[in-house]
Coordinates of C-alpha atoms and ligand atoms in Angstrom, one line a residue:
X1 CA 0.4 20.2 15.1
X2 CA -1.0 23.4 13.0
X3 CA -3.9 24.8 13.6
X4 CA -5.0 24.3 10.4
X5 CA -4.3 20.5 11.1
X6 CA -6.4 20.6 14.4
X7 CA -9.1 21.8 12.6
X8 CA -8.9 19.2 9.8
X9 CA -9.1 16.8 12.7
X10 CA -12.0 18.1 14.3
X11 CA -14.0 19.1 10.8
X12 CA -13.5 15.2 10.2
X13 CA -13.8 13.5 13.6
X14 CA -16.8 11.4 12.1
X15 CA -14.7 10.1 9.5
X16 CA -11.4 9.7 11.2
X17 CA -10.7 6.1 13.5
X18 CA -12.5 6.5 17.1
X19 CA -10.4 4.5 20.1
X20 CA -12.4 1.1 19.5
X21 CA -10.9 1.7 15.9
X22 CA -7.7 2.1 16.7
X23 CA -7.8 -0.8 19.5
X24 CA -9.3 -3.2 16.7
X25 CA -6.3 -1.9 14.4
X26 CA -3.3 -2.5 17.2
X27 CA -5.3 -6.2 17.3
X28 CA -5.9 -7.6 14.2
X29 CA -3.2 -5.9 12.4
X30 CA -5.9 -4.0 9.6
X31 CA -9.3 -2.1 9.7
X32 CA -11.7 -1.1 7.1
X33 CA -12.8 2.7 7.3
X34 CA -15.8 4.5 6.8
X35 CA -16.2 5.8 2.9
X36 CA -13.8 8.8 3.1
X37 CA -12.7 9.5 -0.1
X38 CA -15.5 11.8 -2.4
X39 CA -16.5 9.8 -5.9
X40 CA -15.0 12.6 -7.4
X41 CA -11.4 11.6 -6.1
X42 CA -11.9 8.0 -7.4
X43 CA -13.1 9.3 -10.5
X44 CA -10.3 11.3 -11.5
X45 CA -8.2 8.4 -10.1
X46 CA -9.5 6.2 -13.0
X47 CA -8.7 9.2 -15.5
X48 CA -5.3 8.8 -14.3
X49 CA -5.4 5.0 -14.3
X50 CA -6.0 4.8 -18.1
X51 CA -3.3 7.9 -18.8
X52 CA -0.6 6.4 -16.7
X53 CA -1.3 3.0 -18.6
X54 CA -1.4 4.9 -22.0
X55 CA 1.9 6.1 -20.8
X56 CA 1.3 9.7 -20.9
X57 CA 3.1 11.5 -17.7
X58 CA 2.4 14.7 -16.4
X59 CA 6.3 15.1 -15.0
X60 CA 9.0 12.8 -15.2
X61 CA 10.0 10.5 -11.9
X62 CA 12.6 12.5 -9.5
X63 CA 15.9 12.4 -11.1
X64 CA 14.3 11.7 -14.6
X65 CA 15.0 7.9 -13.7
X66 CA 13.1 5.1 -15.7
X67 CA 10.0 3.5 -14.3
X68 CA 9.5 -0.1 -13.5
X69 CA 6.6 -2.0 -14.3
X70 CA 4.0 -3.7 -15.9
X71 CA 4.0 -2.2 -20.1
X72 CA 1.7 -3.5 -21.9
X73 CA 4.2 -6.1 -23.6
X74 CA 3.5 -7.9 -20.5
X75 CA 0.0 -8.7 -21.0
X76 CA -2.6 -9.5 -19.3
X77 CA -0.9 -10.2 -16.2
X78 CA -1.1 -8.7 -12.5
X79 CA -0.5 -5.2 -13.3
X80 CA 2.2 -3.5 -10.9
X81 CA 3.5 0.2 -11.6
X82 CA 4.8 1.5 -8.0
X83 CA 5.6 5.6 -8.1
X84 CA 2.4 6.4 -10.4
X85 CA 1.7 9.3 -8.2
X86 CA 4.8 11.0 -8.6
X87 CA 4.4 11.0 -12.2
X88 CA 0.6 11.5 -13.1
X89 CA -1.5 14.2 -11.0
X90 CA -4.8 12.6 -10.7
X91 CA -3.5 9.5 -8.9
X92 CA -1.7 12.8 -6.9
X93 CA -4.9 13.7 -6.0
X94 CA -6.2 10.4 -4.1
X95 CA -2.6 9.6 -3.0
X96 CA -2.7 13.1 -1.0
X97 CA -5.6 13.1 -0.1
X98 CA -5.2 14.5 3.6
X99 CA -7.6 12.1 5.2
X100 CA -5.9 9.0 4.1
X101 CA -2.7 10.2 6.1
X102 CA -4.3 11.4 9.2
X103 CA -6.3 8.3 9.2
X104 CA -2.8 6.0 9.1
X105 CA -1.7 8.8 11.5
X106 CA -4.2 7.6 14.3
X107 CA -4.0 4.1 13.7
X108 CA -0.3 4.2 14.2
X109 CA -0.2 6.9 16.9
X110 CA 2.3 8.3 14.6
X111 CA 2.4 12.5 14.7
X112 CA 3.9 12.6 11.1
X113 CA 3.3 10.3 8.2
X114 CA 5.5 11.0 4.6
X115 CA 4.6 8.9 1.8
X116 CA 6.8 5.7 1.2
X117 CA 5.5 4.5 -2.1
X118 CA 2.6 4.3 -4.3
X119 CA 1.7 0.7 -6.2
X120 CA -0.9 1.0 -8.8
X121 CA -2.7 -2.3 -9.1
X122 CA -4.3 -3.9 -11.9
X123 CA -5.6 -7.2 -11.5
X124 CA -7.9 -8.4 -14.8
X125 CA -10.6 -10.5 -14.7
X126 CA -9.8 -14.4 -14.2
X127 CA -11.9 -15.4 -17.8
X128 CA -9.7 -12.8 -19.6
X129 CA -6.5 -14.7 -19.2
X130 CA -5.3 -17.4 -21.3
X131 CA -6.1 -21.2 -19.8
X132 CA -4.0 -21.3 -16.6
X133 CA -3.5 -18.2 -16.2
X134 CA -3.5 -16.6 -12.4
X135 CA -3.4 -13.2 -11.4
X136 CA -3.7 -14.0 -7.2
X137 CA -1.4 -11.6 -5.3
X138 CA 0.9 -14.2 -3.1
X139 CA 0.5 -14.1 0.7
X140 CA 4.0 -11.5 1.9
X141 CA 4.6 -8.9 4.5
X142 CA 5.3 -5.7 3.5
X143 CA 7.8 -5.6 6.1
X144 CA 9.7 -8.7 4.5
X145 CA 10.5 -6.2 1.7
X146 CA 11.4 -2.9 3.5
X147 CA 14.4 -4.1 5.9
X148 CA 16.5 -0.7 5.5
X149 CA 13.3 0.7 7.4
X150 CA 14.0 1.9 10.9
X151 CA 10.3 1.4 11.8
X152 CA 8.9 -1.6 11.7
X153 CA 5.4 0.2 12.0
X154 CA 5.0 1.6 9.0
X155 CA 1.1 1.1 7.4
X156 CA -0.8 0.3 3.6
X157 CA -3.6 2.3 2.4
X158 CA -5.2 -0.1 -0.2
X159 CA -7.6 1.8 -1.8
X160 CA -10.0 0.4 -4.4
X161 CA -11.6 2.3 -6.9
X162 CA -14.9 0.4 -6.7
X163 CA -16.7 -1.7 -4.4
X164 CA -14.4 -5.1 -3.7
X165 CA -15.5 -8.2 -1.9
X166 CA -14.3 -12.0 -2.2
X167 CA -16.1 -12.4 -5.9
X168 CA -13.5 -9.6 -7.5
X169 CA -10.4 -10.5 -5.9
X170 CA -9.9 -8.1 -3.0
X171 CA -7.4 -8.1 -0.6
X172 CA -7.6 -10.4 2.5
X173 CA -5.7 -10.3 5.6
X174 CA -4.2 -13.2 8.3
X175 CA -6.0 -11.5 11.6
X176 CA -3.6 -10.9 14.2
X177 CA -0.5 -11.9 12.0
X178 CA 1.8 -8.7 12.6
X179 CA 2.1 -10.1 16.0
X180 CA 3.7 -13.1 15.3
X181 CA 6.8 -13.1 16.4
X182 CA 8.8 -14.9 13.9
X183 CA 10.0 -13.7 10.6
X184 CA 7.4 -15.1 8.3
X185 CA 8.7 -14.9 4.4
X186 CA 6.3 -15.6 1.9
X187 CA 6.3 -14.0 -1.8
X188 CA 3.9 -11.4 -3.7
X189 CA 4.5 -13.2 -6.8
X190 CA 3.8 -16.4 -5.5
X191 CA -0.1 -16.6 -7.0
X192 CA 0.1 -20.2 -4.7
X193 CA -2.2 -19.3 -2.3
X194 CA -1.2 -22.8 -0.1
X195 CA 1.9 -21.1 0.6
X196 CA -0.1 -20.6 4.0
X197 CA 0.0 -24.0 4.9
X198 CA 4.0 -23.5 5.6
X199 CA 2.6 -21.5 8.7
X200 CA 0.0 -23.6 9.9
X201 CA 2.3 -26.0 12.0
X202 CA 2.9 -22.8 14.4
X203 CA 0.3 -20.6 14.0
X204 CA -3.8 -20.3 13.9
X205 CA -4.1 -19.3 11.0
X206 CA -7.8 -17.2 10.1
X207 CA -7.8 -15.5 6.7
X208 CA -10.1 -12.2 6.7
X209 CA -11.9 -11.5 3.3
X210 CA -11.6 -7.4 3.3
X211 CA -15.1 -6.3 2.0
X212 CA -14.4 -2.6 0.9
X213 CA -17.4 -0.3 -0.2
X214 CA -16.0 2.5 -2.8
X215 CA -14.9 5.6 -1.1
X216 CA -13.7 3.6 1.7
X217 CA -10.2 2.0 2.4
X218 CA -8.3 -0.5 4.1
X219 CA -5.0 -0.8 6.6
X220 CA -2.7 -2.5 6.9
X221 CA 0.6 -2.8 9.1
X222 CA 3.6 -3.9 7.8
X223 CA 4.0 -7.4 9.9
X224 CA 0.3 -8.5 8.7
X225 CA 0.4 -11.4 6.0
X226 CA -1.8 -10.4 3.1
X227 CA -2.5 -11.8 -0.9
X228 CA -5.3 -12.3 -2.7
X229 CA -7.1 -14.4 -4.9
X230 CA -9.0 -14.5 -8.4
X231 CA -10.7 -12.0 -9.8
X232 CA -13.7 -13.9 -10.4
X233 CA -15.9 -10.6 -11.7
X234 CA -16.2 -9.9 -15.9
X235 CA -13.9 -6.3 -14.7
X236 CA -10.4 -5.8 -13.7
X237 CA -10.2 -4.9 -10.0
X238 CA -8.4 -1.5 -10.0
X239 CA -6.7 -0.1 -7.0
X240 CA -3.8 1.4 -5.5
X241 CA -2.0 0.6 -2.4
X242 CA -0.5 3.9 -0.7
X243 CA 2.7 2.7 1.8
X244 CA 3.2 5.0 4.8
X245 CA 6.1 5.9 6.6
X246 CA 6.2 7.4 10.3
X247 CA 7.8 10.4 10.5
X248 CA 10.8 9.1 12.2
X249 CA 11.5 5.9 9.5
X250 CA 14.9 6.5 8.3
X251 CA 17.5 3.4 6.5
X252 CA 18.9 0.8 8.5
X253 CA 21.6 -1.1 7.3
X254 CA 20.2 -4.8 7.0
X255 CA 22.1 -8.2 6.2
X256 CA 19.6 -11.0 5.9
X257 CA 20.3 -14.3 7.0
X258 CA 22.6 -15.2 3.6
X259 CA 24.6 -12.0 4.5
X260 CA 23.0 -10.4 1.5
X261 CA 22.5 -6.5 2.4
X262 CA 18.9 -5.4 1.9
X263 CA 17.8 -2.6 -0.6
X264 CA 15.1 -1.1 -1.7
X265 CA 14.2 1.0 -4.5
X266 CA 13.8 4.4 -2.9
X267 CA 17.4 3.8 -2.3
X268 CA 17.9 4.5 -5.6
X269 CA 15.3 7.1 -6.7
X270 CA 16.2 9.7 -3.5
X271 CA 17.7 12.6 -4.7
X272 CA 19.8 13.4 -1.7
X273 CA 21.5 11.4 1.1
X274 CA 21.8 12.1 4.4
X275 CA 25.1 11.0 6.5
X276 CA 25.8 8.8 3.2
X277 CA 22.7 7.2 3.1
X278 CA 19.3 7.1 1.6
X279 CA 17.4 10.0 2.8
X280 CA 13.7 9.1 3.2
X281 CA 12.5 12.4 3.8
X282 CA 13.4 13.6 0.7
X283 CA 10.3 15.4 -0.5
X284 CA 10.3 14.6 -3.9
X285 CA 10.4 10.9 -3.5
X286 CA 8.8 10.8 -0.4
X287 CA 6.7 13.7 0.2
X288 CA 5.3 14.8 3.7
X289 CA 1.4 13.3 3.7
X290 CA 0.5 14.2 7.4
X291 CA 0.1 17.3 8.7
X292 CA -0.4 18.0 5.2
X293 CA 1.8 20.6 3.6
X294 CA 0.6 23.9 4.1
X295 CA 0.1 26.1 0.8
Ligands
AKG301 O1 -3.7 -5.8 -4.2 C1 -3.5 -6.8 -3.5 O2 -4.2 -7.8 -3.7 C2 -2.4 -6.8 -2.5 C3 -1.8 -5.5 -2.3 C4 -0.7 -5.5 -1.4 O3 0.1 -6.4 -1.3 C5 -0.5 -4.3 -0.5 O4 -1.4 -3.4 -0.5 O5 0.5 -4.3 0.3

């Protein structure tokens, strides 16, 4: 590690996860952190919320490819956009932010972390939508959708841009569910929130409500089974959840059970290869978060 890393660490100890944190972590599969991130960061975050969704771009994605989506065609629907901070600066900003790395860094035990993707996250206020409508983020894995990742260790930053709680929708977590050790397959999409009960019959199943003060964050690994429900506030919940490589994650070859060969989007928007594959260190898709880049 840089010096100039060490003495990030050390200027930030208070801030960082101690060993009880990192203990609860390897347990339970998430942990909330202290408030780490200066209002400042979250404000500018929110500038960039509003640009990115009024569609102005500060560069284009890597390889000038299109980006996926919500539009506002959709509606009022979950709103999805993963990549925003490759293509707007103040989501950049937060996205970067060293402390959000080194923090995944510790609970991982991981000595480098790139970024894997960004997912801005919209999710508007229950009484907005038309009768019936349901913006609840299905109970999933993260890991269900990232099979050409070596690691299976790999960690979500979801950081919300103001205080969340049960009332507006935040994200909840299945304690102890990334180490379960069959392949549980649920879906984002899936705003069914009894999808759980397909689990039940072989697992104890104890939901956690993750009660997130603004300026802090939660994580997550990649095995723990997460959604979330209604957005019962008279405000659209506004987030973004920041996925975390370890340094050493590289792409795997995976055929799931149908024979089907897994894929992912980075395997599209890398600009280089390596050995004929995907290359996910390539630093303009998936730039180097901890030790941060020096300069
Ligand atoms: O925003 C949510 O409610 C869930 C987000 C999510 O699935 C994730 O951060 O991995």
């Amino acid at each position: 590690m840089t010096t100039a890393a060490k003495e990030f660490l050390e200027h930030h100890a208070d801030l960082l996860p101690t060993e009880e944190d990192v203990a609860f972590f390897v347990n339970h599969g998430y942990w909330i952190s202290r408030p780490i991130l200066p209002p400042a960061v979250l404000d500018t975050a929110e500038r960039g919320m509003k640009r990115f969704y009024a569609g102005d771009r500060d560069q284009l994605l890597p390889g000038g490819r299109a980006h996926g989506g919500w539009t506002p065609e959709h509606g009022d629907v979950l709103r999805k956009n993963d990549y925003a901070s490759l293509v707007v600066d103040e989501l950049a900003t937060l996205v970067r932010h060293p402390l959000i790395a080194a923090c995944a860094a510790r609970l991982s035990g991981a000595d480098e972390i790139r970024l894997w993707h960004d997912q801005l996250l919209y999710k508007p206020a229950e009484r907005s939508l038309p009768e019936g409508g349901k913006v609840n983020v299905g109970w999933h894995t993260d890991r269900q959708y990232w099979r050409t990742c070596a690691s299976a260790d790999m960690v979500t930053a979801w950081v919300p841009f103001h205080d969340v709680g049960e009332q507006n929708g935040a994200v909840s977590f299945v304690d102890g569910s990334h180490r379960w050790d069959d392949d549980v397959v649920l879906d984002f999409f899936n705003p069914d929130l009894s999808t759980l009960d397909n689990v039940r019959d072989r697992h104890e199943v104890s939901v956690v409500v993750a009660e997130i003060p603004r300026g802090a964050m939660s994580f997550h690994h990649c095995r723990t089974v997460h959604g979330s429900g209604p957005n019962l506030a008279d405000y659209p919940r506004r987030s973004i959840a920041i996925h975390l490589q370890p340094g050493d994650n590289h792409f795997v070859e995976h055929h799931g059970a149908d024979g089907k060969q897994a894929w992912h989007p980075n395997d599209e928007y890398v600009t280089r290869t390596s050995d004929g594959h995907p290359d996910y260190t390539d630093p303009l898709l998936c730039p180097r978060l901890w030790p941060p880049p020096v300069g």
